[in-house]
PDB file of C-alpha atoms in Angstrom:
ATOM      1  CA  ALA R   1       9.105  -2.324   3.897  1.00  0.00           C
ATOM      2  CA  VAL R   2      12.299  -1.505   5.770  1.00  0.00           C
ATOM      3  CA  ARG R   3      13.489  -5.109   5.614  1.00  0.00           C
ATOM      4  CA  ILE R   4      12.898  -5.197   1.857  1.00  0.00           C
ATOM      5  CA  THR R   5      14.692  -1.895   1.336  1.00  0.00           C
ATOM      6  CA  THR R   6      17.670  -2.429   3.647  1.00  0.00           C
ATOM      7  CA  GLY R   7      17.804  -6.219   3.843  1.00  0.00           C
ATOM      8  CA  ARG R   8      18.152  -6.135   7.640  1.00  0.00           C
ATOM      9  CA  SER R   9      15.619  -7.546  10.077  1.00  0.00           C
ATOM     10  CA  CYS R  10      17.054  -5.553  12.959  1.00  0.00           C
ATOM     11  CA  ALA R  11      16.403  -2.257  11.174  1.00  0.00           C
ATOM     12  CA  ALA R  12      12.854  -3.377  10.394  1.00  0.00           C
ATOM     13  CA  THR R  13      12.197  -4.264  14.036  1.00  0.00           C
ATOM     14  CA  ILE R  14      13.506  -0.912  15.257  1.00  0.00           C
ATOM     15  CA  ALA R  15      11.470   0.983  12.653  1.00  0.00           C
ATOM     16  CA  ALA R  16       8.288  -0.920  13.561  1.00  0.00           C
ATOM     17  CA  GLY R  17       8.868  -0.240  17.245  1.00  0.00           C
ATOM     18  CA  MET R  18       9.485   3.454  16.662  1.00  0.00           C
ATOM     19  CA  TYR R  19       6.302   3.698  14.605  1.00  0.00           C
ATOM     20  CA  GLY R  20       4.142   1.640  16.951  1.00  0.00           C
ATOM     21  CA  PHE R  21       5.256   3.351  20.151  1.00  0.00           C
ATOM     22  CA  SER R  22       5.291   6.920  18.858  1.00  0.00           C
ATOM     23  CA  PRO R  23       2.962   9.087  20.966  1.00  0.00           C
ATOM     24  CA  LEU R  24       0.505  10.000  18.209  1.00  0.00           C
ATOM     25  CA  ILE R  25       0.081   6.448  16.937  1.00  0.00           C
ATOM     26  CA  TRP R  26      -0.142   5.067  20.471  1.00  0.00           C
ATOM     27  CA  ASN R  27      -2.874   7.546  21.487  1.00  0.00           C
ATOM     28  CA  ASN R  28      -4.893   6.849  18.348  1.00  0.00           C
ATOM     29  CA  ALA R  29      -4.586   3.090  18.866  1.00  0.00           C
ATOM     30  CA  LEU R  30      -6.079   3.361  22.360  1.00  0.00           C
ATOM     31  CA  GLN R  31      -9.189   5.213  21.180  1.00  0.00           C
ATOM     32  CA  ALA R  32     -12.209   3.367  19.875  1.00  0.00           C
ATOM     33  CA  GLU R  33     -12.179   5.180  16.543  1.00  0.00           C
ATOM     34  CA  VAL R  34     -11.254   4.416  12.943  1.00  0.00           C
ATOM     35  CA  PHE R  35      -7.679   5.664  13.279  1.00  0.00           C
ATOM     36  CA  SER R  36      -6.050   2.361  14.205  1.00  0.00           C
ATOM     37  CA  LEU R  37      -7.614   0.556  11.241  1.00  0.00           C
ATOM     38  CA  ASN R  38      -6.604   3.462   9.012  1.00  0.00           C
ATOM     39  CA  ASN R  39      -3.007   3.108  10.266  1.00  0.00           C
ATOM     40  CA  LEU R  40      -3.166  -0.583   9.384  1.00  0.00           C
ATOM     41  CA  PHE R  41      -4.257   0.242   5.830  1.00  0.00           C
ATOM     42  CA  VAL R  42      -1.496   2.861   5.458  1.00  0.00           C
ATOM     43  CA  CYS R  43       1.108   0.332   6.606  1.00  0.00           C
ATOM     44  CA  LEU R  44      -0.301  -2.337   4.270  1.00  0.00           C
ATOM     45  CA  LEU R  45      -0.293   0.048   1.316  1.00  0.00           C
ATOM     46  CA  THR R  46       3.283   1.084   2.056  1.00  0.00           C
ATOM     47  CA  HIS R  47       4.346  -2.563   2.216  1.00  0.00           C
ATOM     48  CA  ILE R  48       2.526  -3.417  -1.023  1.00  0.00           C
ATOM     49  CA  LEU R  49       4.016  -0.375  -2.787  1.00  0.00           C
ATOM     50  CA  VAL R  50       7.556  -1.360  -1.798  1.00  0.00           C
ATOM     51  CA  ARG R  51       6.892  -4.948  -2.917  1.00  0.00           C
ATOM     52  CA  TYR R  52       5.539  -3.686  -6.243  1.00  0.00           C
ATOM     53  CA  LEU R  53       8.517  -1.417  -6.868  1.00  0.00           C
ATOM     54  CA  ALA R  54      11.019  -4.137  -5.872  1.00  0.00           C
ATOM     55  CA  ARG R  55       9.578  -6.839  -8.155  1.00  0.00           C
ATOM     56  CA  ASP R  56      11.962  -8.637 -10.496  1.00  0.00           C
ATOM     57  CA  ASP R  57       9.599  -9.143 -13.421  1.00  0.00           C
ATOM     58  CA  PRO R  58       8.015  -5.896 -14.683  1.00  0.00           C
ATOM     59  CA  SER R  59       5.115  -7.812 -16.180  1.00  0.00           C
ATOM     60  CA  ASN R  60       4.109  -9.174 -12.757  1.00  0.00           C
ATOM     61  CA  CYS R  61       1.347  -6.823 -11.616  1.00  0.00           C
ATOM     62  CA  ALA R  62      -0.102  -8.941  -8.808  1.00  0.00           C
ATOM     63  CA  TRP R  63       1.047  -6.466  -6.146  1.00  0.00           C
ATOM     64  CA  ALA R  64      -0.676  -3.625  -7.993  1.00  0.00           C
ATOM     65  CA  TYR R  65      -3.949  -5.542  -8.009  1.00  0.00           C
ATOM     66  CA  TRP R  66      -3.604  -6.325  -4.297  1.00  0.00           C
ATOM     67  CA  GLY R  67      -2.895  -2.648  -3.714  1.00  0.00           C
ATOM     68  CA  ALA R  68      -6.065  -1.664  -5.549  1.00  0.00           C
ATOM     69  CA  PHE R  69      -8.038  -4.080  -3.378  1.00  0.00           C
ATOM     70  CA  ILE R  70      -6.527  -2.672  -0.162  1.00  0.00           C
ATOM     71  CA  CYS R  71      -7.185   0.873  -1.411  1.00  0.00           C
ATOM     72  CA  GLY R  72     -10.864   0.019  -1.790  1.00  0.00           C
ATOM     73  CA  LEU R  73     -11.030  -1.469   1.687  1.00  0.00           C
ATOM     74  CA  GLY R  74      -9.185   1.483   3.178  1.00  0.00           C
ATOM     75  CA  LEU R  75     -11.424   4.025   1.508  1.00  0.00           C
ATOM     76  CA  SER R  76     -14.481   2.262   2.885  1.00  0.00           C
ATOM     77  CA  ASN R  77     -13.026   2.761   6.369  1.00  0.00           C
ATOM     78  CA  GLN R  78     -11.851   6.381   6.245  1.00  0.00           C
ATOM     79  CA  HIS R  79     -11.892   8.766   3.304  1.00  0.00           C
ATOM     80  CA  THR R  80      -8.780  10.733   4.306  1.00  0.00           C
ATOM     81  CA  LEU R  81      -6.750   7.846   2.883  1.00  0.00           C
ATOM     82  CA  ILE R  82      -7.380   9.375  -0.567  1.00  0.00           C
ATOM     83  CA  PHE R  83      -4.496  11.811  -0.013  1.00  0.00           C
ATOM     84  CA  TYR R  84      -2.084   8.910   0.475  1.00  0.00           C
ATOM     85  CA  ILE R  85      -3.590   6.878  -2.350  1.00  0.00           C
ATOM     86  CA  ALA R  86      -3.258   9.740  -4.849  1.00  0.00           C
ATOM     87  CA  ILE R  87       0.526   9.691  -4.464  1.00  0.00           C
ATOM     88  CA  ILE R  88       0.648   5.889  -4.656  1.00  0.00           C
ATOM     89  CA  VAL R  89      -1.381   5.893  -7.882  1.00  0.00           C
ATOM     90  CA  LEU R  90       1.026   8.372  -9.467  1.00  0.00           C
ATOM     91  CA  VAL R  91       4.035   6.246  -8.482  1.00  0.00           C
ATOM     92  CA  VAL R  92       2.466   3.003  -9.723  1.00  0.00           C
ATOM     93  CA  PHE R  93       1.322   4.471 -13.035  1.00  0.00           C
ATOM     94  CA  THR R  94       4.683   6.078 -13.757  1.00  0.00           C
ATOM     95  CA  SER R  95       6.592   2.889 -12.950  1.00  0.00           C
ATOM     96  CA  GLY R  96       4.616   0.347 -14.950  1.00  0.00           C
ATOM     97  CA  TRP R  97       1.485   1.638 -16.613  1.00  0.00           C
ATOM     98  CA  ARG R  98       2.072  -0.382 -19.801  1.00  0.00           C
ATOM     99  CA  TRP R  99       1.713  -3.656 -17.911  1.00  0.00           C
ATOM    100  CA  LEU R 100      -1.280  -2.547 -15.870  1.00  0.00           C
ATOM    101  CA  PHE R 101      -3.509  -1.862 -18.861  1.00  0.00           C
ATOM    102  CA  ARG R 102      -3.197  -5.195 -20.625  1.00  0.00           C
ATOM    103  CA  PRO R 103      -6.629  -6.106 -22.008  1.00  0.00           C
ATOM    104  CA  ILE R 104      -7.443  -9.351 -20.180  1.00  0.00           C
ATOM    105  CA  PRO R 105      -6.594  -8.427 -16.530  1.00  0.00           C
ATOM    106  CA  PHE R 106      -8.026  -4.949 -17.046  1.00  0.00           C
ATOM    107  CA  LEU R 107     -11.361  -6.369 -18.220  1.00  0.00           C
ATOM    108  CA  ILE R 108     -11.432  -8.923 -15.392  1.00  0.00           C
ATOM    109  CA  CYS R 109     -11.235  -6.082 -12.876  1.00  0.00           C
ATOM    110  CA  PHE R 110     -14.327  -4.457 -14.369  1.00  0.00           C
ATOM    111  CA  SER R 111     -16.413  -7.598 -14.827  1.00  0.00           C
TER     112      SER R 111
END
């Protein structure tokens, strides 16, 4: 997400290192709990959200559909992800809700 936003690989590497080696993330990654997988889903959702917001064609909603899929997987792992997903849903719906509710892709999701 940092590389997409800033355009610099060095900044992305430093940001990933700072996140990965921060004490809270490091301690949770060493425990045999659901926290490390939850951190993976949060990072994936952040990356997908930045990709969705940085798309060139507003009618291309593929990243939104991938985000919905990752949201479902993340919620099956740990339910506290709903607080993060609620904000993402508001951002996605305010940025391109007209394209998300086209009849054919919308019906395919529910079939």
